[in-house]
Amino acid sequence: MDATQGGGGVGVVGVANKQQQTNSSTTTTARWWWWPPRSRSLATRRALPAVCVVAAAVAAAAVVLTANDGAWWGRSPDGMPAALFFDDGAPGDWDPRSNITADHLLDGLLTADFTYGSCRSRYEFAGYNKESSHKPSPYLIAKLRMQEALQKRCGPGTAAYKEAVRRLDSGEGVVDDGCRYLVYISYRGLGNRMLAITSSFLYAVLTERVLLVDGGSDAADLFCEPFPGTTWLLPRPGWFSFSPLRRLQGYLGGSKQSLGDMLRSGAVAVSADGNVSWSAPPRPPPYLYLHLSGGSGYGFHEKLFFCGAHQRLLGEVPWLFMWTDNYIVPGLFLTPPFTGELEAMFPEKDAVFHHLGRYLFHPTNPVWHAVTSYYRSTLAGSAQRVGVQIRVFHKEQPPQAVLEQVLSCVRGERLLPETTTAGGNASGTPSHAVLVTSLSSWYYERIRDEYGGRVAGGVHQPSHEGRQRWRDAAHDMRALSEMYLLSMCDVLVTSGYSTFGYVAQGLAWRRPCVMPRAPMWSDDWREGLDPRDMPCRRAASVEPCFHSPSAYDCAAGRDVDLDKVTPYIRRCVDVKCGIKLVNASSSQW
Ligand code: GDP
């Protein structure tokens, strides 16, 4: 199966033709602008008629703006027009119901229990990821099917869920029906969120809990449901509810009901032989927060989450609310009760995100339509697609230094031709195309000036948003599209420390050339450093980096060097104290 050539992929040709009829129309742009996202609450929907009057005026203004400037929301000259996010719901030419193969279902990773039309990316992604020869283990597949059954049996809409919420709201810390829950609290940018959801999911599988995502306002606009016959989105309690589920977004890193605070205050204790005693109150509470986010508030007691005895403690609590922006998976491998289970699920240790990311995340039809249309029109025809992801965290860092780092990396790794090859290779296929993703267009313009005349497939940037935005569904949809476009490239240059790049490299199974974080930015950045001295290095694996691991060995009662604990965990190149999973036999670099 090959969806990567210019002629179009599985099931997308019909959609593409229809798209051409609507493309670049200002009315389509305006329509997208105030198209109500599906995740809006009932209350919001009821308020829509009133809002529409205002929206119509704003939409009219948007049409004027669009007419004056095709890039009003940050589109590059060859950028991704808003109209690409329009999905008319028409099926493509390919109907997989008659022809689903193991390839479409990623060798058993995915269940066939979803219709094709409801989520095309689920069946089509494999066509863009054809080089992945990494098969999920039968044990992982069995665990996923068990998790799907649990999500269906205990998830929202079931009698078990209703009863569990009633108990939670009335303060009863009882587990009944075998249904326990893990709620992921969403915050930070999309890459962080995707890594944190993956971590939460794996923890839910390991502890036999139902995963629910308190996904912010736009989760349903970005991703299809991963579990058949149920939802993973946490139903919102009513406005006047006193449910703890109502207060999740107000957590902001502190609560007496968090594991760390309860251990600190002595409300719960774990003895040297691993016995758990609850004292205030003298029984497990109905819920606990887990604070696993780097930075302030993430100290010694919070990190005891990664101890076996503390996992026994958590097993007694029916609801856990997980606050994290991290990829904690390497830490789970170091947590004794999980190590054996994880080793059995993932014989290839460096394929955890590759499998779970492709299992969980399926862009919705509008996002997928934008991805595949843009891919076909800019990247598909080239033999070698080079993705360059530029993320600048430090405001003071001169753009010129970042650019120098990118260009030195591209030259040093010989990723692009240094002489003109505009004609492409002998068969006429353009040899290279470049995809640049960045919040700024400045880097794209400089790279285009440098390489535009030398790469026959051109230099492209889908959008330049200017700055990161919060609670903006359209912004997040573009970010998601770009992660997937990067994952369709053959070679990646990424910015260290950025979870945006981690997602792309993991989905794609591409070990990127990483432009390291230090000493180029953050507190380490100093005037006078030459970016050409350390432009980039090849990542040790495609796995994301866990930025804030615990070095505490619970059994030994002291800190250890995490680099030396097991052959499949190594320090990350881009984050000094971070760790990542690697193939145990791969050489260090
Ligand atoms: P990180 O902060 O680099 O680890 O990545 P995150 O994805 O967690 O947060 C950065 C957010 O900024 C993204 O989710 C986007 O909203 C936005 N962003 C950053 N870089 C880009 C980019 O290249 N393209 C687009 N469209 N958005 C970006």
Coordinates of C-alpha atoms and ligand atoms in Angstrom, one line a residue:
M1 CA 0.0 0.0 0.0
D2 CA 1.5 3.3 -1.0
A3 CA -0.3 6.6 -0.5
T4 CA 2.8 8.7 -0.8
Q5 CA 3.1 9.4 -4.5
G6 CA 1.7 12.4 -6.2
G7 CA -1.3 10.5 -7.7
G8 CA -2.9 10.4 -4.3
G9 CA -3.3 7.9 -1.6
V10 CA -5.9 5.3 -0.6
G11 CA -9.3 6.8 -0.6
V12 CA -8.4 10.4 -1.0
V13 CA -8.7 11.1 -4.7
G14 CA -12.4 11.8 -4.7
V15 CA -12.1 14.1 -1.8
A16 CA -9.2 15.9 -3.4
N17 CA -11.2 16.6 -6.5
K18 CA -14.1 18.0 -4.6
Q19 CA -11.7 20.1 -2.6
Q20 CA -10.3 21.7 -5.7
Q21 CA -13.8 23.1 -6.4
T22 CA -13.9 24.9 -3.1
N23 CA -10.2 25.7 -2.7
S24 CA -9.1 29.3 -2.0
S25 CA -12.7 30.5 -1.7
T26 CA -13.1 33.3 0.8
T27 CA -16.5 32.0 1.7
T28 CA -15.1 28.7 2.7
T29 CA -12.5 30.5 4.9
A30 CA -15.2 32.4 6.6
R31 CA -17.3 29.3 7.1
W32 CA -14.4 27.5 8.8
W33 CA -13.8 30.5 11.0
W34 CA -17.0 30.2 12.9
W35 CA -17.8 26.5 12.3
P36 CA -18.9 25.3 15.8
P37 CA -16.5 22.7 17.0
R38 CA -18.1 19.5 18.1
S39 CA -16.7 19.7 21.6
R40 CA -18.8 22.7 22.5
S41 CA -21.1 22.1 25.5
L42 CA -24.8 22.0 25.3
A43 CA -25.1 25.3 27.0
T44 CA -22.8 26.9 24.4
R45 CA -24.9 25.3 21.6
R46 CA -28.0 26.8 23.1
A47 CA -26.4 30.2 23.1
L48 CA -25.3 29.9 19.5
P49 CA -28.2 31.9 17.9
A50 CA -27.2 35.0 19.8
V51 CA -23.5 34.4 19.2
C52 CA -24.2 34.0 15.5
V53 CA -25.2 37.7 15.1
V54 CA -21.8 38.7 16.4
A55 CA -20.1 35.9 14.6
A56 CA -21.6 36.9 11.3
A57 CA -20.2 40.4 11.7
V58 CA -16.8 39.0 12.6
A59 CA -17.0 36.6 9.7
A60 CA -17.8 39.4 7.4
A61 CA -14.7 41.3 8.7
A62 CA -12.7 38.1 8.2
V63 CA -13.8 38.0 4.5
V64 CA -12.5 41.5 4.1
L65 CA -9.3 40.7 5.8
T66 CA -8.9 37.5 3.7
A67 CA -9.5 39.4 0.6
N68 CA -6.8 41.9 1.5
D69 CA -4.3 39.4 2.8
G70 CA -4.3 35.7 2.0
A71 CA -2.1 35.2 5.0
W72 CA -4.3 36.7 7.7
W73 CA -4.0 33.8 10.0
G74 CA -0.4 33.2 9.3
R75 CA -0.3 31.4 6.0
S76 CA 2.9 31.3 4.0
P77 CA 2.9 32.1 0.3
D78 CA 2.5 28.3 -0.4
G79 CA 0.8 27.7 3.0
M80 CA -2.1 25.6 4.0
P81 CA -5.3 27.5 3.2
A82 CA -8.1 27.3 5.7
A83 CA -10.3 25.7 3.1
L84 CA -8.2 22.6 3.3
F85 CA -9.7 21.9 6.7
F86 CA -13.1 21.6 5.1
D87 CA -14.3 18.1 5.0
D88 CA -17.5 17.4 3.1
G89 CA -17.9 13.8 4.5
A90 CA -17.9 12.2 1.1
P91 CA -16.2 8.8 1.0
G92 CA -13.1 8.5 -1.1
D93 CA -12.6 6.1 -4.0
W94 CA -11.3 3.4 -1.8
D95 CA -13.8 1.6 0.5
P96 CA -11.8 -0.4 3.0
R97 CA -14.8 -2.3 4.3
S98 CA -14.3 -4.8 1.5
N99 CA -10.5 -4.7 1.6
I100 CA -9.0 -4.1 5.0
T101 CA -5.6 -5.6 5.3
A102 CA -3.2 -6.1 8.2
D103 CA -1.3 -3.0 6.9
H104 CA -4.3 -0.7 7.4
L105 CA -4.7 -1.9 10.9
L106 CA -1.0 -1.6 11.7
D107 CA -0.5 -5.3 12.1
G108 CA -3.3 -5.7 14.7
L109 CA -2.6 -2.6 16.7
L110 CA -5.9 -1.1 15.6
T111 CA -9.3 -2.7 16.0
A112 CA -11.5 -2.9 12.9
D113 CA -14.5 -1.9 14.9
F114 CA -14.8 1.7 13.4
T115 CA -16.4 2.7 10.1
Y116 CA -14.0 4.1 7.5
G117 CA -16.0 7.3 7.0
S118 CA -16.0 8.2 10.7
C119 CA -12.2 8.6 10.7
R120 CA -10.3 8.2 7.5
S121 CA -6.8 8.7 9.1
R122 CA -7.2 5.5 11.1
Y123 CA -7.1 3.5 7.8
E124 CA -5.0 5.7 5.7
F125 CA -2.1 6.7 7.9
A126 CA -0.4 3.3 7.3
G127 CA 0.0 4.3 3.6
Y128 CA 2.1 7.3 4.6
N129 CA 4.2 5.3 7.1
K130 CA 5.1 2.4 4.9
E131 CA 8.6 2.0 6.1
S132 CA 7.7 1.0 9.6
S133 CA 8.6 -2.6 10.0
H134 CA 8.0 -2.5 13.7
K135 CA 5.2 -4.8 14.6
P136 CA 3.4 -4.7 17.9
S137 CA 3.9 -7.8 20.1
P138 CA 0.9 -10.2 20.5
Y139 CA 1.0 -9.4 24.2
L140 CA 0.6 -5.7 23.5
I141 CA -2.3 -6.3 21.1
A142 CA -4.0 -8.5 23.8
K143 CA -3.6 -5.8 26.4
L144 CA -5.1 -3.2 24.0
R145 CA -8.1 -5.4 23.3
M146 CA -8.6 -5.9 27.1
Q147 CA -8.3 -2.1 27.7
E148 CA -10.9 -1.5 25.0
A149 CA -13.3 -3.9 26.7
L150 CA -12.7 -2.2 30.1
Q151 CA -13.3 1.3 28.6
K152 CA -16.6 0.0 27.2
R153 CA -17.7 -1.7 30.3
C154 CA -16.9 1.1 32.7
G155 CA -16.8 4.2 30.5
P156 CA -19.2 7.2 30.3
G157 CA -22.8 6.2 29.7
T158 CA -22.7 2.9 31.6
A159 CA -24.4 2.2 34.9
A160 CA -20.9 1.5 36.4
Y161 CA -19.7 5.0 35.5
K162 CA -22.8 6.6 36.9
E163 CA -22.3 4.8 40.2
A164 CA -18.6 5.6 40.3
V165 CA -19.3 9.3 39.8
R166 CA -22.0 9.2 42.5
R167 CA -19.6 7.7 44.9
L168 CA -16.9 10.2 44.0
D169 CA -19.2 13.2 44.4
S170 CA -20.5 11.9 47.8
G171 CA -16.9 11.2 49.1
E172 CA -17.1 7.4 49.2
G173 CA -13.7 5.9 48.6
V174 CA -15.0 2.5 47.5
V175 CA -14.1 0.6 44.4
D176 CA -17.0 -1.4 43.0
D177 CA -17.6 -3.4 39.8
G178 CA -13.8 -3.4 39.3
C179 CA -14.1 0.0 37.7
R180 CA -11.4 2.5 38.6
Y181 CA -10.5 5.6 36.7
L182 CA -7.5 7.7 35.6
V183 CA -8.4 11.2 34.5
Y184 CA -5.7 13.0 32.5
I185 CA -5.8 16.8 33.1
S186 CA -5.0 18.6 29.9
Y187 CA -2.6 21.6 29.8
R188 CA 0.3 23.0 27.8
G189 CA 0.8 22.8 24.1
L190 CA -0.3 20.0 21.8
G191 CA 2.9 18.0 21.7
N192 CA 3.1 18.0 25.5
R193 CA -0.5 16.9 25.7
M194 CA 0.0 14.1 23.2
L195 CA 2.9 12.7 25.1
A196 CA 1.2 13.1 28.5
I197 CA -2.0 11.3 27.1
T198 CA 0.2 8.5 25.9
S199 CA 1.8 8.2 29.3
S200 CA -1.5 8.3 31.1
F201 CA -2.9 5.6 28.7
L202 CA 0.0 3.3 29.4
Y203 CA -0.4 3.8 33.1
A204 CA -4.1 3.1 32.8
V205 CA -3.4 -0.2 31.0
L206 CA -0.8 -1.2 33.6
T207 CA -3.1 -0.5 36.5
E208 CA -6.4 -1.6 34.8
R209 CA -8.0 1.7 35.0
V210 CA -10.3 3.5 32.5
L211 CA -8.6 6.4 30.9
L212 CA -10.6 9.6 30.6
V213 CA -9.3 12.8 29.0
D214 CA -10.2 16.1 30.4
G215 CA -9.1 17.3 27.0
G216 CA -9.7 21.1 27.0
S217 CA -12.1 22.6 24.6
D218 CA -10.8 21.2 21.3
A219 CA -9.9 17.5 21.8
A220 CA -12.9 16.3 19.7
D221 CA -11.9 18.7 16.9
L222 CA -8.4 17.1 16.8
F223 CA -8.7 13.4 17.4
C224 CA -11.1 10.6 16.7
E225 CA -12.2 8.4 19.5
P226 CA -9.6 5.6 20.0
F227 CA -11.8 3.1 21.8
P228 CA -14.8 1.5 20.1
G229 CA -18.3 1.9 21.5
T230 CA -17.5 4.5 24.1
T231 CA -15.8 7.9 24.6
W232 CA -12.5 8.8 26.2
L233 CA -13.6 12.4 26.8
L234 CA -14.5 13.1 30.4
P235 CA -18.2 14.3 30.5
R236 CA -18.4 17.7 32.0
P237 CA -20.4 17.9 35.3
G238 CA -23.0 20.6 35.3
W239 CA -22.1 24.2 36.1
F240 CA -23.5 24.1 39.6
S241 CA -22.0 20.7 40.5
F242 CA -19.7 20.3 43.5
S243 CA -18.1 17.3 41.9
P244 CA -14.2 17.1 42.1
L245 CA -14.4 16.5 38.3
R246 CA -15.6 20.1 38.0
R247 CA -12.4 21.5 39.6
L248 CA -9.8 19.7 37.6
Q249 CA -8.7 22.7 35.5
G250 CA -8.3 24.7 38.7
Y251 CA -5.7 22.3 40.1
L252 CA -2.7 24.3 38.9
G253 CA -0.2 22.3 40.7
G254 CA -1.4 22.2 44.3
S255 CA -4.0 20.4 46.4
K256 CA -4.2 18.8 49.8
Q257 CA -5.6 15.8 47.9
S258 CA -2.4 15.2 46.0
L259 CA -0.2 12.2 46.6
G260 CA 2.8 14.4 47.4
D261 CA 1.0 16.6 49.9
M262 CA -0.6 13.6 51.6
L263 CA 2.7 11.9 52.1
R264 CA 4.3 15.2 53.3
S265 CA 1.6 15.8 55.9
G266 CA 1.5 12.2 57.0
A267 CA -2.1 11.6 56.0
V268 CA -0.8 8.5 54.4
A269 CA 2.4 6.6 55.1
V270 CA 4.2 3.7 53.6
S271 CA 6.4 1.7 56.0
A272 CA 9.8 0.2 55.1
D273 CA 8.2 -3.2 54.5
G274 CA 5.8 -1.6 52.1
N275 CA 2.6 -1.5 54.3
V276 CA 0.3 1.4 53.6
S277 CA -1.6 3.2 56.4
W278 CA -4.1 5.9 55.9
S279 CA -4.6 8.1 58.9
A280 CA -6.6 11.2 58.0
P281 CA -9.1 9.9 57.1
P282 CA -8.2 6.3 58.1
R283 CA -9.3 4.8 54.7
P284 CA -8.4 5.5 51.1
P285 CA -9.9 8.7 49.8
P286 CA -12.3 8.7 46.8
Y287 CA -9.6 10.5 44.6
L288 CA -6.0 11.7 44.5
Y289 CA -4.1 14.1 42.3
L290 CA -0.8 12.9 40.9
H291 CA 1.5 15.8 40.2
L292 CA 4.0 14.7 37.6
S293 CA 4.9 17.9 35.9
G294 CA 8.5 19.2 36.0
G295 CA 9.2 22.5 37.7
S296 CA 7.8 23.8 40.9
G297 CA 5.7 21.5 43.0
Y298 CA 7.3 18.4 41.6
G299 CA 9.6 17.4 44.5
F300 CA 10.7 14.3 46.4
H301 CA 7.3 13.2 47.6
E302 CA 5.7 13.6 44.2
K303 CA 8.4 11.5 42.6
L304 CA 7.6 8.6 45.0
F305 CA 4.9 7.9 42.4
F306 CA 7.7 5.8 40.8
C307 CA 8.1 3.5 43.8
G308 CA 6.5 0.0 43.9
A309 CA 5.1 0.5 47.4
H310 CA 3.5 3.7 46.5
Q311 CA 1.8 2.1 43.5
R312 CA 0.2 -0.3 45.9
L313 CA -1.1 2.7 47.8
L314 CA -2.6 4.2 44.7
G315 CA -4.2 0.9 43.7
E316 CA -6.7 1.5 46.6
V317 CA -7.9 4.8 45.3
P318 CA -10.9 4.6 42.9
W319 CA -10.2 7.9 41.0
L320 CA -6.7 9.3 40.1
F321 CA -6.3 12.7 38.5
M322 CA -3.0 13.0 36.6
W323 CA -1.4 16.3 36.1
T324 CA 1.5 16.0 33.8
D325 CA 3.0 17.5 30.7
N326 CA 5.7 14.9 30.4
Y327 CA 6.4 11.6 28.7
I328 CA 6.8 9.6 31.9
V329 CA 7.0 6.2 30.1
P330 CA 10.8 5.7 30.8
G331 CA 10.0 6.3 34.5
L332 CA 7.3 3.6 34.4
F333 CA 9.9 1.1 33.0
L334 CA 11.9 1.9 36.2
T335 CA 9.0 1.3 38.5
P336 CA 9.3 -2.3 39.9
P337 CA 5.7 -3.6 39.6
F338 CA 5.6 -2.5 35.9
T339 CA 9.0 -3.4 34.6
G340 CA 8.4 -7.0 33.7
E341 CA 5.0 -6.2 32.2
L342 CA 6.4 -3.4 30.0
E343 CA 9.3 -5.6 28.8
A344 CA 6.7 -8.2 27.7
M345 CA 4.5 -5.6 26.0
F346 CA 7.4 -3.9 24.2
P347 CA 10.2 -6.3 23.2
E348 CA 11.5 -3.4 21.2
K349 CA 11.9 -0.8 24.0
D350 CA 12.3 2.1 21.6
A351 CA 9.0 1.5 19.9
V352 CA 6.6 2.5 22.8
F353 CA 5.5 5.8 21.4
H354 CA 5.6 4.6 17.9
H355 CA 3.0 2.0 18.7
L356 CA 0.9 3.8 21.3
G357 CA 0.9 7.1 19.4
R358 CA -0.3 5.4 16.3
Y359 CA -2.9 3.5 18.4
L360 CA -4.3 6.5 20.2
F361 CA -4.1 9.5 17.8
H362 CA -6.1 9.6 14.7
P363 CA -6.7 13.1 13.3
T364 CA -10.3 13.9 12.6
N365 CA -11.4 14.1 9.0
P366 CA -11.0 17.9 8.5
V367 CA -7.4 17.7 9.9
W368 CA -6.6 14.7 7.9
H369 CA -8.0 16.3 4.8
A370 CA -5.7 19.2 5.3
V371 CA -2.7 17.0 5.9
T372 CA -3.1 14.7 2.8
S373 CA -4.1 17.6 0.5
Y374 CA -1.1 19.7 1.4
Y375 CA 1.2 16.6 1.3
R376 CA 0.1 15.8 -2.2
S377 CA 0.4 19.3 -3.5
T378 CA 3.9 20.0 -2.1
L379 CA 5.8 16.9 -0.9
A380 CA 4.5 13.8 -2.5
G381 CA 6.3 14.1 -5.8
S382 CA 9.8 14.2 -4.4
A383 CA 12.2 11.4 -3.7
Q384 CA 13.5 12.7 -0.5
R385 CA 11.4 14.9 1.9
V386 CA 13.5 16.8 4.5
G387 CA 11.5 18.1 7.5
V388 CA 13.0 21.0 9.5
Q389 CA 11.2 21.8 12.7
I390 CA 12.3 25.1 14.4
R391 CA 11.2 25.9 17.9
V392 CA 12.7 28.8 19.7
F393 CA 12.1 29.0 23.4
H394 CA 14.3 31.8 24.4
K395 CA 13.1 35.3 23.4
E396 CA 16.6 36.7 23.7
Q397 CA 18.1 34.2 21.3
P398 CA 19.1 36.0 18.0
P399 CA 17.2 34.4 15.1
Q400 CA 20.4 34.6 13.1
A401 CA 22.1 32.1 15.5
V402 CA 19.2 29.7 15.2
L403 CA 19.3 29.9 11.4
E404 CA 23.1 29.3 11.5
Q405 CA 22.5 26.2 13.6
V406 CA 19.9 24.9 11.2
L407 CA 22.0 25.5 8.1
S408 CA 25.1 24.1 9.7
C409 CA 23.2 21.0 10.6
V410 CA 21.8 20.6 7.1
R411 CA 25.2 21.1 5.6
G412 CA 27.1 18.9 8.1
E413 CA 24.7 16.0 7.7
R414 CA 24.6 16.5 3.9
L415 CA 20.8 16.5 3.9
L416 CA 20.4 18.8 0.9
P417 CA 22.3 19.3 -2.3
E418 CA 24.8 22.2 -2.1
T419 CA 24.8 22.6 -5.9
T420 CA 21.8 23.2 -8.2
T421 CA 19.9 20.0 -9.0
A422 CA 16.7 21.7 -10.1
G423 CA 16.1 19.0 -12.8
G424 CA 15.7 16.2 -10.2
N425 CA 17.0 12.7 -10.8
A426 CA 17.4 10.7 -14.0
S427 CA 13.7 9.6 -14.0
G428 CA 12.6 13.2 -13.7
T429 CA 11.5 13.0 -10.0
P430 CA 12.5 16.0 -8.0
S431 CA 15.2 14.7 -5.7
H432 CA 14.4 16.8 -2.6
A433 CA 11.6 18.9 -1.1
V434 CA 11.9 20.7 2.2
L435 CA 9.1 21.2 4.8
V436 CA 9.8 23.9 7.3
T437 CA 7.6 24.2 10.4
S438 CA 8.0 27.1 12.8
L439 CA 5.9 29.8 14.4
S440 CA 7.8 32.3 12.4
S441 CA 8.1 32.7 8.6
W442 CA 11.6 34.3 8.9
Y443 CA 13.4 31.0 9.0
Y444 CA 11.4 29.6 6.1
E445 CA 12.2 32.7 4.0
R446 CA 15.9 32.4 4.7
I447 CA 16.0 28.6 4.0
R448 CA 14.0 29.2 0.8
D449 CA 16.5 31.9 -0.3
E450 CA 19.4 29.5 0.4
Y451 CA 18.0 26.3 -1.0
G452 CA 15.0 27.2 -3.1
G453 CA 17.0 27.2 -6.3
R454 CA 18.8 24.0 -5.5
V455 CA 16.0 21.6 -4.5
A456 CA 13.6 20.8 -7.3
G457 CA 10.7 19.9 -5.0
G458 CA 10.8 23.4 -3.4
V459 CA 10.8 24.7 0.2
H460 CA 7.4 24.8 1.9
Q461 CA 5.9 26.1 5.1
P462 CA 2.3 25.3 5.9
S463 CA 1.7 28.1 8.4
H464 CA 3.4 30.7 10.6
E465 CA 1.2 31.3 13.5
G466 CA 3.4 34.0 15.1
R467 CA 2.9 32.8 18.6
Q468 CA 1.5 29.9 20.5
R469 CA -2.2 30.3 21.3
W470 CA -4.3 28.7 24.0
R471 CA -7.8 27.2 23.7
D472 CA -7.9 27.9 19.9
A473 CA -9.1 24.9 18.0
A474 CA -8.1 26.2 14.6
H475 CA -4.6 26.9 15.8
D476 CA -4.3 23.4 17.3
M477 CA -5.6 21.8 14.2
R478 CA -2.9 23.5 12.2
A479 CA -0.3 22.4 14.7
L480 CA -1.5 18.8 14.5
S481 CA -1.5 18.9 10.7
E482 CA 2.1 20.0 10.8
M483 CA 3.2 17.3 13.2
Y484 CA 1.7 14.7 10.8
L485 CA 3.3 16.4 7.8
L486 CA 6.7 16.2 9.5
S487 CA 6.0 12.6 10.2
M488 CA 5.7 12.0 6.5
C489 CA 9.2 13.2 5.8
D490 CA 12.1 10.9 5.2
V491 CA 14.6 12.9 7.2
L492 CA 14.0 15.1 10.2
V493 CA 15.9 18.0 11.7
T494 CA 14.3 18.9 15.0
S495 CA 14.7 21.4 17.8
G496 CA 15.8 19.8 21.0
Y497 CA 13.5 20.0 24.0
S498 CA 10.5 20.4 21.8
T499 CA 7.7 17.8 22.3
F500 CA 6.3 19.0 18.9
G501 CA 9.2 17.3 17.2
Y502 CA 9.1 14.3 19.5
V503 CA 5.6 13.5 18.3
A504 CA 6.6 13.6 14.6
Q505 CA 9.7 11.5 15.0
G506 CA 7.9 8.9 17.1
L507 CA 5.0 8.5 14.7
A508 CA 7.3 8.4 11.7
W509 CA 10.0 6.1 13.2
R510 CA 12.7 8.6 12.2
R511 CA 15.7 9.2 14.3
P512 CA 16.1 13.0 13.9
C513 CA 19.1 15.2 13.8
V514 CA 18.5 17.1 17.0
M515 CA 19.7 20.7 17.5
P516 CA 20.5 20.5 21.1
R517 CA 19.1 22.8 23.7
A518 CA 22.4 23.7 25.5
P519 CA 24.4 25.8 25.2
M520 CA 22.3 27.5 22.5
W521 CA 19.5 28.7 24.5
S522 CA 17.8 29.1 27.9
D523 CA 20.0 30.1 30.8
D524 CA 23.0 28.5 29.1
W525 CA 22.8 30.7 26.1
R526 CA 25.5 33.4 26.1
E527 CA 26.5 36.0 23.5
G528 CA 29.5 35.0 21.5
L529 CA 28.8 31.3 21.3
D530 CA 29.2 30.0 17.7
P531 CA 26.2 27.9 16.7
R532 CA 28.3 26.2 14.1
D533 CA 30.3 24.5 16.9
M534 CA 27.4 22.2 17.9
P535 CA 24.7 22.3 15.2
C536 CA 23.0 18.9 15.7
R537 CA 23.5 15.3 16.6
R538 CA 21.6 12.1 15.7
A539 CA 19.1 11.1 18.4
A540 CA 19.8 7.7 20.0
S541 CA 16.2 6.6 19.3
V542 CA 12.9 7.8 18.0
E543 CA 11.5 7.8 21.6
P544 CA 10.5 11.1 23.2
C545 CA 12.7 12.3 26.1
F546 CA 11.3 12.2 29.7
H547 CA 12.4 15.7 30.8
S548 CA 12.0 15.3 34.6
P549 CA 12.6 11.8 35.8
S550 CA 13.1 10.7 39.4
A551 CA 16.7 9.5 40.1
Y552 CA 15.6 8.0 43.5
D553 CA 16.0 4.3 43.9
C554 CA 13.2 3.4 46.3
A555 CA 14.6 0.1 47.4
A556 CA 18.1 1.5 48.0
G557 CA 16.8 4.7 49.5
R558 CA 19.2 6.9 47.5
D559 CA 19.7 8.6 44.1
V560 CA 21.3 6.6 41.3
D561 CA 22.8 7.4 37.9
L562 CA 19.8 6.7 35.6
D563 CA 22.2 6.2 32.7
K564 CA 23.5 3.0 34.4
V565 CA 20.4 1.3 35.7
T566 CA 19.4 -0.6 32.6
P567 CA 20.8 -1.0 29.0
Y568 CA 17.6 0.4 27.5
I569 CA 17.6 3.8 29.2
R570 CA 20.0 6.6 28.3
R571 CA 20.4 10.3 28.9
C572 CA 18.8 12.5 26.2
V573 CA 21.1 14.6 24.1
D574 CA 18.8 17.7 24.2
V575 CA 17.9 17.8 27.9
K576 CA 20.7 17.3 30.4
C577 CA 18.8 15.5 33.1
G578 CA 16.2 13.8 30.8
I579 CA 16.1 10.1 30.0
K580 CA 14.8 8.1 27.0
L581 CA 14.2 4.5 25.9
V582 CA 16.7 3.1 23.4
N583 CA 17.2 -0.2 21.7
A584 CA 19.3 -2.0 24.2
S585 CA 21.8 -3.1 21.5
S586 CA 22.1 0.4 19.9
S587 CA 25.4 2.1 20.4
Q588 CA 25.7 5.3 22.5
W589 CA 26.7 8.4 20.8
Ligands
GDP1 P1 6.9 22.4 22.7 O1 6.4 23.5 23.5 O2 7.8 22.7 21.6 O3 7.3 21.2 23.5 O4 5.6 21.8 21.9 P2 4.0 21.9 22.2 O5 3.3 21.3 21.0 O6 3.7 21.3 23.5 O7 3.7 23.4 22.3 C1 4.0 24.3 21.3 C2 2.7 24.9 20.7 O8 3.1 26.1 19.9 C3 2.2 23.9 19.6 O9 1.2 23.0 20.2 C4 1.5 24.9 18.7 O10 0.3 25.4 19.2 C5 2.5 26.0 18.6 N1 3.6 25.7 17.7 C6 4.9 25.6 18.0 N2 5.6 25.4 16.9 C7 4.8 25.3 15.8 C8 4.9 25.1 14.4 O11 5.9 24.9 13.9 N3 3.7 25.1 13.7 C9 2.5 25.4 14.3 N4 1.4 25.4 13.5 N5 2.4 25.6 15.6 C10 3.5 25.6 16.4

